[in-house]
XYZ file of C-alpha atoms in Angstrom:
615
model
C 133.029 39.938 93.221
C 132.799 36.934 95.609
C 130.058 37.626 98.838
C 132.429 36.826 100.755
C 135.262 38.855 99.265
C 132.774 41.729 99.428
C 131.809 41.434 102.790
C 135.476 41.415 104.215
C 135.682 44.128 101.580
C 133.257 46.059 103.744
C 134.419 45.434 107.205
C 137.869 46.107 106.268
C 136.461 49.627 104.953
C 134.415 50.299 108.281
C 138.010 49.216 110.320
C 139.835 51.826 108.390
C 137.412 54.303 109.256
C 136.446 54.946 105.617
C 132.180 55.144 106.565
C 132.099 56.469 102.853
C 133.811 53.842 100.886
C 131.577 51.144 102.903
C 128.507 52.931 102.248
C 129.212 52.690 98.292
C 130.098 49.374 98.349
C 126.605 48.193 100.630
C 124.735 50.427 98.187
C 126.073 48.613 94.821
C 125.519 45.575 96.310
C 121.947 46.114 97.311
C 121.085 47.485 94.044
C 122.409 44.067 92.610
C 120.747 41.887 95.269
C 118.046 43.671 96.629
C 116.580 40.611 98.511
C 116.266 38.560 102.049
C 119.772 36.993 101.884
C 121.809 40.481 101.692
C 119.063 42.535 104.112
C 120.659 41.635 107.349
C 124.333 42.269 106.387
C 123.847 45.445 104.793
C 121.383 46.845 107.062
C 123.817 45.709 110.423
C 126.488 47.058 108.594
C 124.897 50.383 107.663
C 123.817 50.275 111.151
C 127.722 50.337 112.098
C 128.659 53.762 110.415
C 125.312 55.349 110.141
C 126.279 58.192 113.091
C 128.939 59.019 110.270
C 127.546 59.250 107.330
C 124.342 62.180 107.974
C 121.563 60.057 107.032
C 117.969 61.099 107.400
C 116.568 59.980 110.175
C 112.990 58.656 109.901
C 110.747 56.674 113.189
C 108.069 54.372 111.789
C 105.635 51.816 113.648
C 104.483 48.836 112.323
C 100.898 47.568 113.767
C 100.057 44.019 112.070
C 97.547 41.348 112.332
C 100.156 39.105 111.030
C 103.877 37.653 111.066
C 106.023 41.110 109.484
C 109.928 40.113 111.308
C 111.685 39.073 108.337
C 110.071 41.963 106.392
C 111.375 44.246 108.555
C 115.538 43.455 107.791
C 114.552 44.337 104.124
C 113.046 47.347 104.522
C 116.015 48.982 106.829
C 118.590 47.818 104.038
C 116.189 49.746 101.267
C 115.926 52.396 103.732
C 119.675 52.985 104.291
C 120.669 52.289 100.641
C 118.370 55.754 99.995
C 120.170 57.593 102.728
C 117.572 56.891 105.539
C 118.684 55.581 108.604
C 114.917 53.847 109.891
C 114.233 53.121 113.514
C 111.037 50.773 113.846
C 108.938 49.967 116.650
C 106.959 46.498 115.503
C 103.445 46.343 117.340
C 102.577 42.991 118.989
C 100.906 40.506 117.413
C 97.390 40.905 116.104
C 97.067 43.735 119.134
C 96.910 46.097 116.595
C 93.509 47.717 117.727
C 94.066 48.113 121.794
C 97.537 50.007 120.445
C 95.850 52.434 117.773
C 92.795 52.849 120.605
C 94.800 53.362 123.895
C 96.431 56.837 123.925
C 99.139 55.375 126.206
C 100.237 52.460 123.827
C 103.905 51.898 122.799
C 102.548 53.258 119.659
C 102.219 57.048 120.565
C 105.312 56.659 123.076
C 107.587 55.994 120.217
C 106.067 59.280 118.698
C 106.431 57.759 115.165
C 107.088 59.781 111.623
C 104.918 57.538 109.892
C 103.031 53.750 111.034
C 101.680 50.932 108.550
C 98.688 49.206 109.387
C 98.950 46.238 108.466
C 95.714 43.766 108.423
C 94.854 41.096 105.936
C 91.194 40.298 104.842
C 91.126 36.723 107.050
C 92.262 38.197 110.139
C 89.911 41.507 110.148
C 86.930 39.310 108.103
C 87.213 35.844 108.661
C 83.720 34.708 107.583
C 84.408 36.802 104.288
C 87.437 34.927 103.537
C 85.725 31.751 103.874
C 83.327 32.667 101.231
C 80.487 33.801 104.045
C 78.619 36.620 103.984
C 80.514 39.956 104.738
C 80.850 41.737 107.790
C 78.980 45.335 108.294
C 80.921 46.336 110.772
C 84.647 45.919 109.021
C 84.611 49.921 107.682
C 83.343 51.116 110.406
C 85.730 49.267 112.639
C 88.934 50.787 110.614
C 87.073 54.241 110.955
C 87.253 53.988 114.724
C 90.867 53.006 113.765
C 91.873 55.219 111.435
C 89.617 58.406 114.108
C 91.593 57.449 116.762
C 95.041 57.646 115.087
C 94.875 60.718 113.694
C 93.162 62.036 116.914
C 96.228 60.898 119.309
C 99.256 61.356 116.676
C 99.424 63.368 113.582
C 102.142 61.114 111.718
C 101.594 59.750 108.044
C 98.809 56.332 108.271
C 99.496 54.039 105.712
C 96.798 51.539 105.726
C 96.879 48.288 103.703
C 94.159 47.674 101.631
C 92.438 43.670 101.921
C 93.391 41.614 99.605
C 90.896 38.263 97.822
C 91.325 34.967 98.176
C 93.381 33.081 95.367
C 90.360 30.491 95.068
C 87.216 31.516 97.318
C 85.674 29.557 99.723
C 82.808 28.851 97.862
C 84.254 27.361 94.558
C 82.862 28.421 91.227
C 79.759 29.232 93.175
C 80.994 32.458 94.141
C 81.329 34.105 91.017
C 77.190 32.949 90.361
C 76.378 35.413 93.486
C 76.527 39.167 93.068
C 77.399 39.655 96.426
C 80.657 37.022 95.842
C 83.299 37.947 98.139
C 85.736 39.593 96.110
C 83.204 41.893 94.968
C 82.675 42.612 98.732
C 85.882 42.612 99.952
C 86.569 45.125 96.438
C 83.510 47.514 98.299
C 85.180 47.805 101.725
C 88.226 48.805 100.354
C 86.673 51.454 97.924
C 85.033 52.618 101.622
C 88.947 52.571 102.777
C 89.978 55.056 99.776
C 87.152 57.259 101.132
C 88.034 56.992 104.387
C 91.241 58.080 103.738
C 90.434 60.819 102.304
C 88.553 62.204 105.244
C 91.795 62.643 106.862
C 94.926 64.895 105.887
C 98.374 62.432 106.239
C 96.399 58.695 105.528
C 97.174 56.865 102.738
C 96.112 53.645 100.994
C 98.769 51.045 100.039
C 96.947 48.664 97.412
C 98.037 45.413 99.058
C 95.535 43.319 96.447
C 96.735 45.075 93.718
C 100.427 43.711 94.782
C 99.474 40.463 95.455
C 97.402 40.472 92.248
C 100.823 41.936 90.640
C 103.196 38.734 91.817
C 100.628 36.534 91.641
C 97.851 35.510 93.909
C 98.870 31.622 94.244
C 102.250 32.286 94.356
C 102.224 35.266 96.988
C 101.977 33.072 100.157
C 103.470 29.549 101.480
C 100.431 27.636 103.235
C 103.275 26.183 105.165
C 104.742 29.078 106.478
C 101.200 30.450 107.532
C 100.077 27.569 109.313
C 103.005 27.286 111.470
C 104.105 30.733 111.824
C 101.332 33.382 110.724
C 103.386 34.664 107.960
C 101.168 34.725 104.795
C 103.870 35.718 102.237
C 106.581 33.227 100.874
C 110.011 34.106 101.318
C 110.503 35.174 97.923
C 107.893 37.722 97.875
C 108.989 39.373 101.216
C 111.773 41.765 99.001
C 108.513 42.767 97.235
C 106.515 44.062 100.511
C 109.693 45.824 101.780
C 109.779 47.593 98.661
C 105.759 48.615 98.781
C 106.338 49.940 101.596
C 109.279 51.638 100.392
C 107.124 53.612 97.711
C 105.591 55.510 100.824
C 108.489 55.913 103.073
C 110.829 57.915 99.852
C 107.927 60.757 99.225
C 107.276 60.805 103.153
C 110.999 61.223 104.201
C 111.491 63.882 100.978
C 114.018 61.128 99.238
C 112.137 61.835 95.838
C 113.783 62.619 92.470
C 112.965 66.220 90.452
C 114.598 65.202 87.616
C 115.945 62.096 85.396
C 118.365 62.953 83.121
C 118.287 59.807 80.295
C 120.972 58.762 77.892
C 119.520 58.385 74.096
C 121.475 55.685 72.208
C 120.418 52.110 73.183
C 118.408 53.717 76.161
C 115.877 56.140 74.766
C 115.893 54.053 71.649
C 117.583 51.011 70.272
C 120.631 51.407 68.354
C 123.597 54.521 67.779
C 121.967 57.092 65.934
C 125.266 58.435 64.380
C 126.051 55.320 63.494
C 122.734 53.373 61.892
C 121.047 56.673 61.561
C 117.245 57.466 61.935
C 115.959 54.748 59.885
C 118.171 52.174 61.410
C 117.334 52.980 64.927
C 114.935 50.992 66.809
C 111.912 52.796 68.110
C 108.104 52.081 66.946
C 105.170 50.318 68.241
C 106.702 46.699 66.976
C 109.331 44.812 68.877
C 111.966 45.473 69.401
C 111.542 49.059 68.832
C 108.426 48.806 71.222
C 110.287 48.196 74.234
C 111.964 51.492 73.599
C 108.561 53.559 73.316
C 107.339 51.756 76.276
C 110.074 53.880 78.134
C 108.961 56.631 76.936
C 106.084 55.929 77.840
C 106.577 55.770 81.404
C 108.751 58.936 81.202
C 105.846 60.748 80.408
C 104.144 59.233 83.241
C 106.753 61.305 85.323
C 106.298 64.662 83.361
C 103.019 64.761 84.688
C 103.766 63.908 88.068
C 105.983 66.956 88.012
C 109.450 65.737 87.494
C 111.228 66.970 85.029
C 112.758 65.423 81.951
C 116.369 66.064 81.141
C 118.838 64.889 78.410
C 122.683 63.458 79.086
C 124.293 62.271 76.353
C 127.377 61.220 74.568
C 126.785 62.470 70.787
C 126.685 64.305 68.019
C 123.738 66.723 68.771
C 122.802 67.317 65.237
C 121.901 63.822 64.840
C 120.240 63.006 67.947
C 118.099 66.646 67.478
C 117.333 64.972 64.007
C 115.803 61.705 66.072
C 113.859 63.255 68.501
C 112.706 66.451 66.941
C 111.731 63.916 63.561
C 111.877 59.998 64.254
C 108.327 59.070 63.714
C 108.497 56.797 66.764
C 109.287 59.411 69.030
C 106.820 59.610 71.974
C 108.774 62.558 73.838
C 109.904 65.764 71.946
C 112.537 68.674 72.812
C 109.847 70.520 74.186
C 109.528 67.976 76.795
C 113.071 68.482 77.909
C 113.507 71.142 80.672
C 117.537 70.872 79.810
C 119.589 68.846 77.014
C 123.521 68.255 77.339
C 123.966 66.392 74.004
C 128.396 66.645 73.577
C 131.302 64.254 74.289
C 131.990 65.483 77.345
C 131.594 62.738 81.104
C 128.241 62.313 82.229
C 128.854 63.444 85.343
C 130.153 67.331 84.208
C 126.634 67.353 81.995
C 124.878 65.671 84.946
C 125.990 69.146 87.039
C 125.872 71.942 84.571
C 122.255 70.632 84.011
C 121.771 70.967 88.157
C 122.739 74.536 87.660
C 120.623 75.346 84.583
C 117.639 73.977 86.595
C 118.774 75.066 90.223
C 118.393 71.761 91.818
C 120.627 69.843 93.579
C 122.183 67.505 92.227
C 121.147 64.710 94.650
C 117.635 65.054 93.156
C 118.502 64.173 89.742
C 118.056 60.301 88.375
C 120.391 58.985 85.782
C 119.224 56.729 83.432
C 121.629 54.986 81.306
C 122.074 51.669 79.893
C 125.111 51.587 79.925
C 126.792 49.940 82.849
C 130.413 51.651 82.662
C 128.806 55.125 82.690
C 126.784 54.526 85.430
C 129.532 53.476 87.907
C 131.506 56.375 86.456
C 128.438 58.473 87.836
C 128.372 56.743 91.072
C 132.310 58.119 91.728
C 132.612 61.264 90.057
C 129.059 62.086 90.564
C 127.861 60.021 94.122
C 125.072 62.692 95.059
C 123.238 61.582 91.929
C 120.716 59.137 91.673
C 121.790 56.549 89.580
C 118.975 53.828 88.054
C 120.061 50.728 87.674
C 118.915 49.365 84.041
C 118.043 45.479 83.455
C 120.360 43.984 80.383
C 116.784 43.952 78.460
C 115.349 46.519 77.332
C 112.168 45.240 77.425
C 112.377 45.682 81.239
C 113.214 49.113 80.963
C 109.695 50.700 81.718
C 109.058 48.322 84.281
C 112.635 49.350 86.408
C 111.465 53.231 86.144
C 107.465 52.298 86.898
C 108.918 50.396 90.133
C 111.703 52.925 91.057
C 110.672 54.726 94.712
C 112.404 58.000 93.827
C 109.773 58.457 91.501
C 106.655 58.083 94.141
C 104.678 60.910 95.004
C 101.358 61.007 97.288
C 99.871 64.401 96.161
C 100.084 66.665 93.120
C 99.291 69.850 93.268
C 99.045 72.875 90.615
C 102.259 73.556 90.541
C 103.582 69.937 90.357
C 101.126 69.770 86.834
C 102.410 72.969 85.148
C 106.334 72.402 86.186
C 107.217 71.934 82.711
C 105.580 75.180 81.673
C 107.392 77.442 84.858
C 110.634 75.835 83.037
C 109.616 76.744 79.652
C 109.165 80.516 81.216
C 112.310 80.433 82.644
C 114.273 80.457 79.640
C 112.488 83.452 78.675
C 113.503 84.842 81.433
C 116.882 84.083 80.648
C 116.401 85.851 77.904
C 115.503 88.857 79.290
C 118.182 88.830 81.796
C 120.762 88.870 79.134
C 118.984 91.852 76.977
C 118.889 94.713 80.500
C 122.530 96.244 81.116
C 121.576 96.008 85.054
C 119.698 93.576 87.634
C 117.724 96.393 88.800
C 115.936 96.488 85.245
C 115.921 93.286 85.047
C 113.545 92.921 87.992
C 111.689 95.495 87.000
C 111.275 94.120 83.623
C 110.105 91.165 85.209
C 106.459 92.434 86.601
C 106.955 90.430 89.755
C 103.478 90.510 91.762
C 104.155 88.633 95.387
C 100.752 86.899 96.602
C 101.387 86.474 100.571
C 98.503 84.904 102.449
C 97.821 82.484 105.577
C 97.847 78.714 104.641
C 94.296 77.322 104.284
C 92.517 74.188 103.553
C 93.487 74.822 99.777
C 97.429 75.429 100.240
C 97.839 72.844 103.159
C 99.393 70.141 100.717
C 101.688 72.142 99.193
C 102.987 74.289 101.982
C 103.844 70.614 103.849
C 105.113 69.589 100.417
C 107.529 72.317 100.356
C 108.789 71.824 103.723
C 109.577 68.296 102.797
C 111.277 68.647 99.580
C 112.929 72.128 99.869
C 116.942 72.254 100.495
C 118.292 75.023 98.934
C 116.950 77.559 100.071
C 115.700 76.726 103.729
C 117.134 78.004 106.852
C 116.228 75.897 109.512
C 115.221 72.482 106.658
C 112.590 71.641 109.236
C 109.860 68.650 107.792
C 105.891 68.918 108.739
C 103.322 66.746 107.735
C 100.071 68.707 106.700
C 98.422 67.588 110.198
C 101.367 69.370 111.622
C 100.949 72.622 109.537
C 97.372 72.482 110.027
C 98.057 72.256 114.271
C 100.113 75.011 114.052
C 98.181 77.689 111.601
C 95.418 76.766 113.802
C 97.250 77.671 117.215
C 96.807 82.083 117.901
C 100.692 82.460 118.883
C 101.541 80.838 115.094
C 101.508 82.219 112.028
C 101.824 80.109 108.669
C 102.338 82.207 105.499
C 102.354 81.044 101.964
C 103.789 82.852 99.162
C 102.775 82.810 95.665
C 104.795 84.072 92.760
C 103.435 85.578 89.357
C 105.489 87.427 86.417
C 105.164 88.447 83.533
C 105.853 85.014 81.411
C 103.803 82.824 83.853
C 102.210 82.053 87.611
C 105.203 80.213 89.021
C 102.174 79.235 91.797
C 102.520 78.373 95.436
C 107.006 78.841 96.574
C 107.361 79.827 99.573
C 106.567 79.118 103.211
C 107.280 81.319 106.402
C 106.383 79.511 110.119
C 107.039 81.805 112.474
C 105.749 82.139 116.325
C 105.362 84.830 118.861
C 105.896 84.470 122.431
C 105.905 88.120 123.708
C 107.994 90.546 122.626
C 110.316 87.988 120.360
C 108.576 86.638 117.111
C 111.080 83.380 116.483
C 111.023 82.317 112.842
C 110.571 78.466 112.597
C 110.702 77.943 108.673
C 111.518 80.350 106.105
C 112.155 78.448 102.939
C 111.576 79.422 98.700
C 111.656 76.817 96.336
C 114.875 76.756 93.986
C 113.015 78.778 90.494
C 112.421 81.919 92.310
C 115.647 82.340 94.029
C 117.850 85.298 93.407
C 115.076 87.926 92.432
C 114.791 89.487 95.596
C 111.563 87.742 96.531
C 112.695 86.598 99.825
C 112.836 89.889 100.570
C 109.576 91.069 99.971
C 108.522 87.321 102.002
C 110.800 88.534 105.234
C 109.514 92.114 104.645
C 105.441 91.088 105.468
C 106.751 87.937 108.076
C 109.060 90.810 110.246
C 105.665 93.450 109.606
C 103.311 91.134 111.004
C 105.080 90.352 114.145
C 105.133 94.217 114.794
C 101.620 93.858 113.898
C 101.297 91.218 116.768
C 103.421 92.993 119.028
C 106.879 91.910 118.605
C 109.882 94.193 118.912
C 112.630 90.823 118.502
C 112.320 89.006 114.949
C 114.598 86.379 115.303
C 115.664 83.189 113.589
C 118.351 80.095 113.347
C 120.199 79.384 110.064
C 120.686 75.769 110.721
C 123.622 74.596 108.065
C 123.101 71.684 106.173
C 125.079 69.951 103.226
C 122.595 71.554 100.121
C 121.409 75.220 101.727
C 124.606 77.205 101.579
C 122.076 79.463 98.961
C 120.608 80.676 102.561
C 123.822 81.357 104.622
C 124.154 84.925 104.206
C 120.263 85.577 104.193
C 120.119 87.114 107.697
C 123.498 89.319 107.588
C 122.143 90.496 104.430
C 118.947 91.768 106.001
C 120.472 93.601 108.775
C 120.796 91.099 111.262
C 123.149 90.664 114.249
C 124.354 87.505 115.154
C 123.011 86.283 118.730
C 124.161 82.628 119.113
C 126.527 80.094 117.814
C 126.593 76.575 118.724
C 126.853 73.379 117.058
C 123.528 73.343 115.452
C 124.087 76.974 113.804
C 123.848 80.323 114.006
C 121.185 82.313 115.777
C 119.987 85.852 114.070
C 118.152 88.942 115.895
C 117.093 91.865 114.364
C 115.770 94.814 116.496
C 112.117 95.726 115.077
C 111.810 99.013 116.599
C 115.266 100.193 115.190
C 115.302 98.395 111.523
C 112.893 98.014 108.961
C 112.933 95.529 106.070
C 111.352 96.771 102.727
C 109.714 95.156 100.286
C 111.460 96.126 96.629
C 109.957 98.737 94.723
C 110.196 96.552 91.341
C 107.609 94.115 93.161
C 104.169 94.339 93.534
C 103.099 92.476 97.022
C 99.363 91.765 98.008
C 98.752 90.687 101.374
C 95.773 88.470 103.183
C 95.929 88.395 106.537
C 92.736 86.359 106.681
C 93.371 82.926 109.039
């Protein structure tokens, strides 16, 4: 459609009242124009119905030594297309240092989630840029930087790497000396990486490697710097926003657990049923190559933990036949954590295989190439995350390498062996279905629950699981690891981590309990299990230790809030079902006492629970 019809379109929408039906229509045509021209109508629009629509709502600072305002427009737009509504505080210009140094800066005030610092190599190194020799003191002056932040605010610190010149000041004559400047500038920013990682909840954002990516010569407009201090051209500005994206979608928890892909013309080239394997297009030549480049980068994902999924319109007897024998196949049905190979809509398979995998569906990516299944998606299906393909398929790696669902900033154990808990889980299945009762079907299980104070080992993934958990999560409260690690080391807190082994595998760290005591009341903060142990009484045996340690510590109230949400309705009968009394109701949720000294929670007899108590 016309801009212009589409933007009446929109308005019209918001008039009506229909928040929803604008919201679609901003999204699809962000996805389709994802650039400077659309940022300032869809984010102002967004910004219009955003109190109706539940977004996520995120604060993050922006400290620069450099010209960021028409960045900024972008990034919203990205932001509320993902279901984030972003407030920003923007840092004044080049005063980047006396904010991050002065604990009573704007900066802290604005108390963000998150804050980009954003310095360029001829602003923090001048004499480097021109080709002179570098600076000593450039490392050491982000280290004060980087100290002080984390010592006055324990939001995420993305810091932008410093970029090279696109010709250096000394001509050829720089790549003669071994101490040219790129090879310096390359050496402070390996000191960045290992700065960063001196400090829980700082990250590195590459900013040579995305200038290098679009193009050194290309990436700025000498014009435009010299007049107004910004150093990238106007088409490159969409490509900053959506850096910085990349950070903000694992930070906020916006990340995707699972893509569910489409074979024909998508996994490969070509119907199988109708060219059959040795007409389809998939091998290390083109065109076929383009195909097994995507698979390529699928695998990528696998081992960043997200699971693989099939969705697709076929026969299943001849796509099994492709990807259990094509010789071109890179990815195998062992790779798959669920398959939905029949004739029935995408967005029914897209569900059943959010059930098989209990997820929700909002945390499953479609890929498709086709462009009439994907909008059916969007309205039968709108919680899922739907990928938009290019026409070639040559650009099909590239649009799931660049996608920010996909981003993560950690892995831990379990992340890795994901595919393997799933693998175990059909077993399980298995098992379920061969007992005549649940009871022996726990007990058949050998459940051994591993309950223990976080440490410097399960930091990461305790935060990780408070940002990412939905399900089942009571209060869906999000901490940063600096956060967890202020509270576990506070004496009225108490952050426990639970860890899950059966007989078929060590599902690893899935659990979390906060909790905190303030006399006789012990108030639980967090209580959340991730989605693969839910249902075998587990949470039991968790609540059992949590309500025995705050007897331990002198509680006779355990109390908690069931705050509802649109994805934990798993948790709303959690309390009742443990014997408590409702206390308090009010907008928010539901408040839930149980009397210590007259109730006692046990842990199931069909589970084996060892406790640490060390802090």
């Amino acid at each position: 459609m016309e801009t212009g019809d589409f933007r009446g379109d929109v308005d019209r929408a918001i008039a009506a009242g229909d928040a929803s039906g604008a919201a679609r229509m901003l999204a699809s045509a962000w996805e389709l124009e994802p650039g400077s021209a659309m940022a300032g109508f869809v984010a102002a629009r967004y910004g219009r119905i955003a109190g109706s629509l539940g977004l996520l709502q995120q604060r993050w600072a922006i400290l620069r030594s450099f010209t960021v305002e028409p960045v900024v427009p972008v990034f919203k737009a990205g932001a509320y297309a993902a279901g984030i509504a972003l407030e920003t505080h923007l840092g004044e210009f080049n005063a980047y240092a006396q904010e991050i140094l002065d604990p009573g800066s704007a900066l802290y005030r604005f108390q963000p989630d998150a804050a980009i610092l954003a310095v360029q190599t001829r602003d923090v190194a001048p004499g480097l840029w021109r080709g002179e020799p570098a600076a000593d003191d450039v490392l050491s002056r982000f280290g004060d930087w980087i100290g002080s932040f984390r010592k006055y605010s324990k939001a995420a610190l993305i810091v932008h790497s410093l970029d090279v010149p696109a010709v250096p000041g000394a001509g050829i004559l720089d790549a003669q000396r071994e101490d040219n400047a790129a090879e310096a500038i390359q050496r402070i920013n390996r000191g960045l990486r290992a700065l960063a990682g001196e400090y829980r909840g700082v990250y590195i954002l590459d900013y040579h490697a995305l200038v290098a990516r679009h193009g050194r010569e290309r990436w700025g407009d000498a014009r435009k710097w010299l007049t107004v201090r910004l150093p990238v051209a106007s088409a490159n500005l969409p490509h900053l926003a959506a850096e910085w994206l990349r950070f903000l979608h694992p930070l906020a928890g916006k990340v995707a657990k699972c893509v569910a892909v489409d074979l024909d013309n998508t996994l490969w080239g070509g119907v199988i049923g109708e060219d059959g394997m040795n007409g389809i297009r998939l091998g290390a030549e083109y065109p076929g190559a383009a195909f097994q480049e995507l698979q390529r980068a699928l695998l990528d994902l696998s081992r960043r933990g997200i699971l693989l999924a099939v969705c697709s319109k076929n026969n299943p007897a001849d796509a099994m036949e492709a990807l259990s024998g094509h010789p071109g196949m890179l990815l195998q049905p062992r790779d798959f954590a669920a398959m939905r190979i029949n004739w029935n809509d995408k967005a029914r398979n897209l569900r059943e295989i959010a059930r098989e995998l209990n997820i929700g569906l909002d945390t499953i990516a479609f890929l498709d190439d086709n462009p009439v299944e994907r909008q059916q998606v969007r309205e039968q299906a709108p919680e899922a995350i739907v990928i938009r393909l290019p026409e070639d398929p040559m650009d099909y790696a590239r649009a799931v390498r660049d996608c920010p669902w996909f981003e993560r900033l950690a892995l831990s154990d379990e992340d890795r062996r994901r595919g393997a808990y799933y693998a175990a889980q059909r077993q399980r299945v298995e098992l379920e279905r061969s007992v005549t009762s649940k009871e022996d079907f726990y007990r058949g299980l050998d459940q051994v629950a591993e309950i223990a104070p976080v440490n410097a080992q399960t930091l990461a993934r305790v935060s990780q699981l408070t940002q990412k958990t939905n399900q089942f999560n009571l209060t869906t409260r999000r901490y940063t690891e600096q956060q967890i690690a202020g509270m576990a080391a506070a004496p009225n807190w108490r952050v426990w981590s639970l860890r899950v082994k059966d007989r078929y595998a060590d599902n690893g760290l899935v659990g979390v309990a906060i909790a905190r005591v303030d006399g006789e009341v012990c108030e639980i903060d967090s209580f959340l299990m991730s989605c693969r142990v839910i249902g075998r009484t587990l949470e039991t045996a968790f609540l059992a230790r949590l309500a025995a340690d705050a007897r331990e510590q002198g509680a006779k109230v355990l109390q908690g809030w069931f705050r509802p949400t649109k994805k934990n309705a798993p948790a709303l009968e959690f309390y009742r079902e443990h014997g408590f009394e409702v206390a308090e109701r009010t907008e928010e949720g539901v408040l839930w006492r149980l009397d210590l000294q007259e109730k006692e929670i046990r842990t199931p007899e069909w589970i084996k629970q060892i406790n640490d108590s060390r802090r």
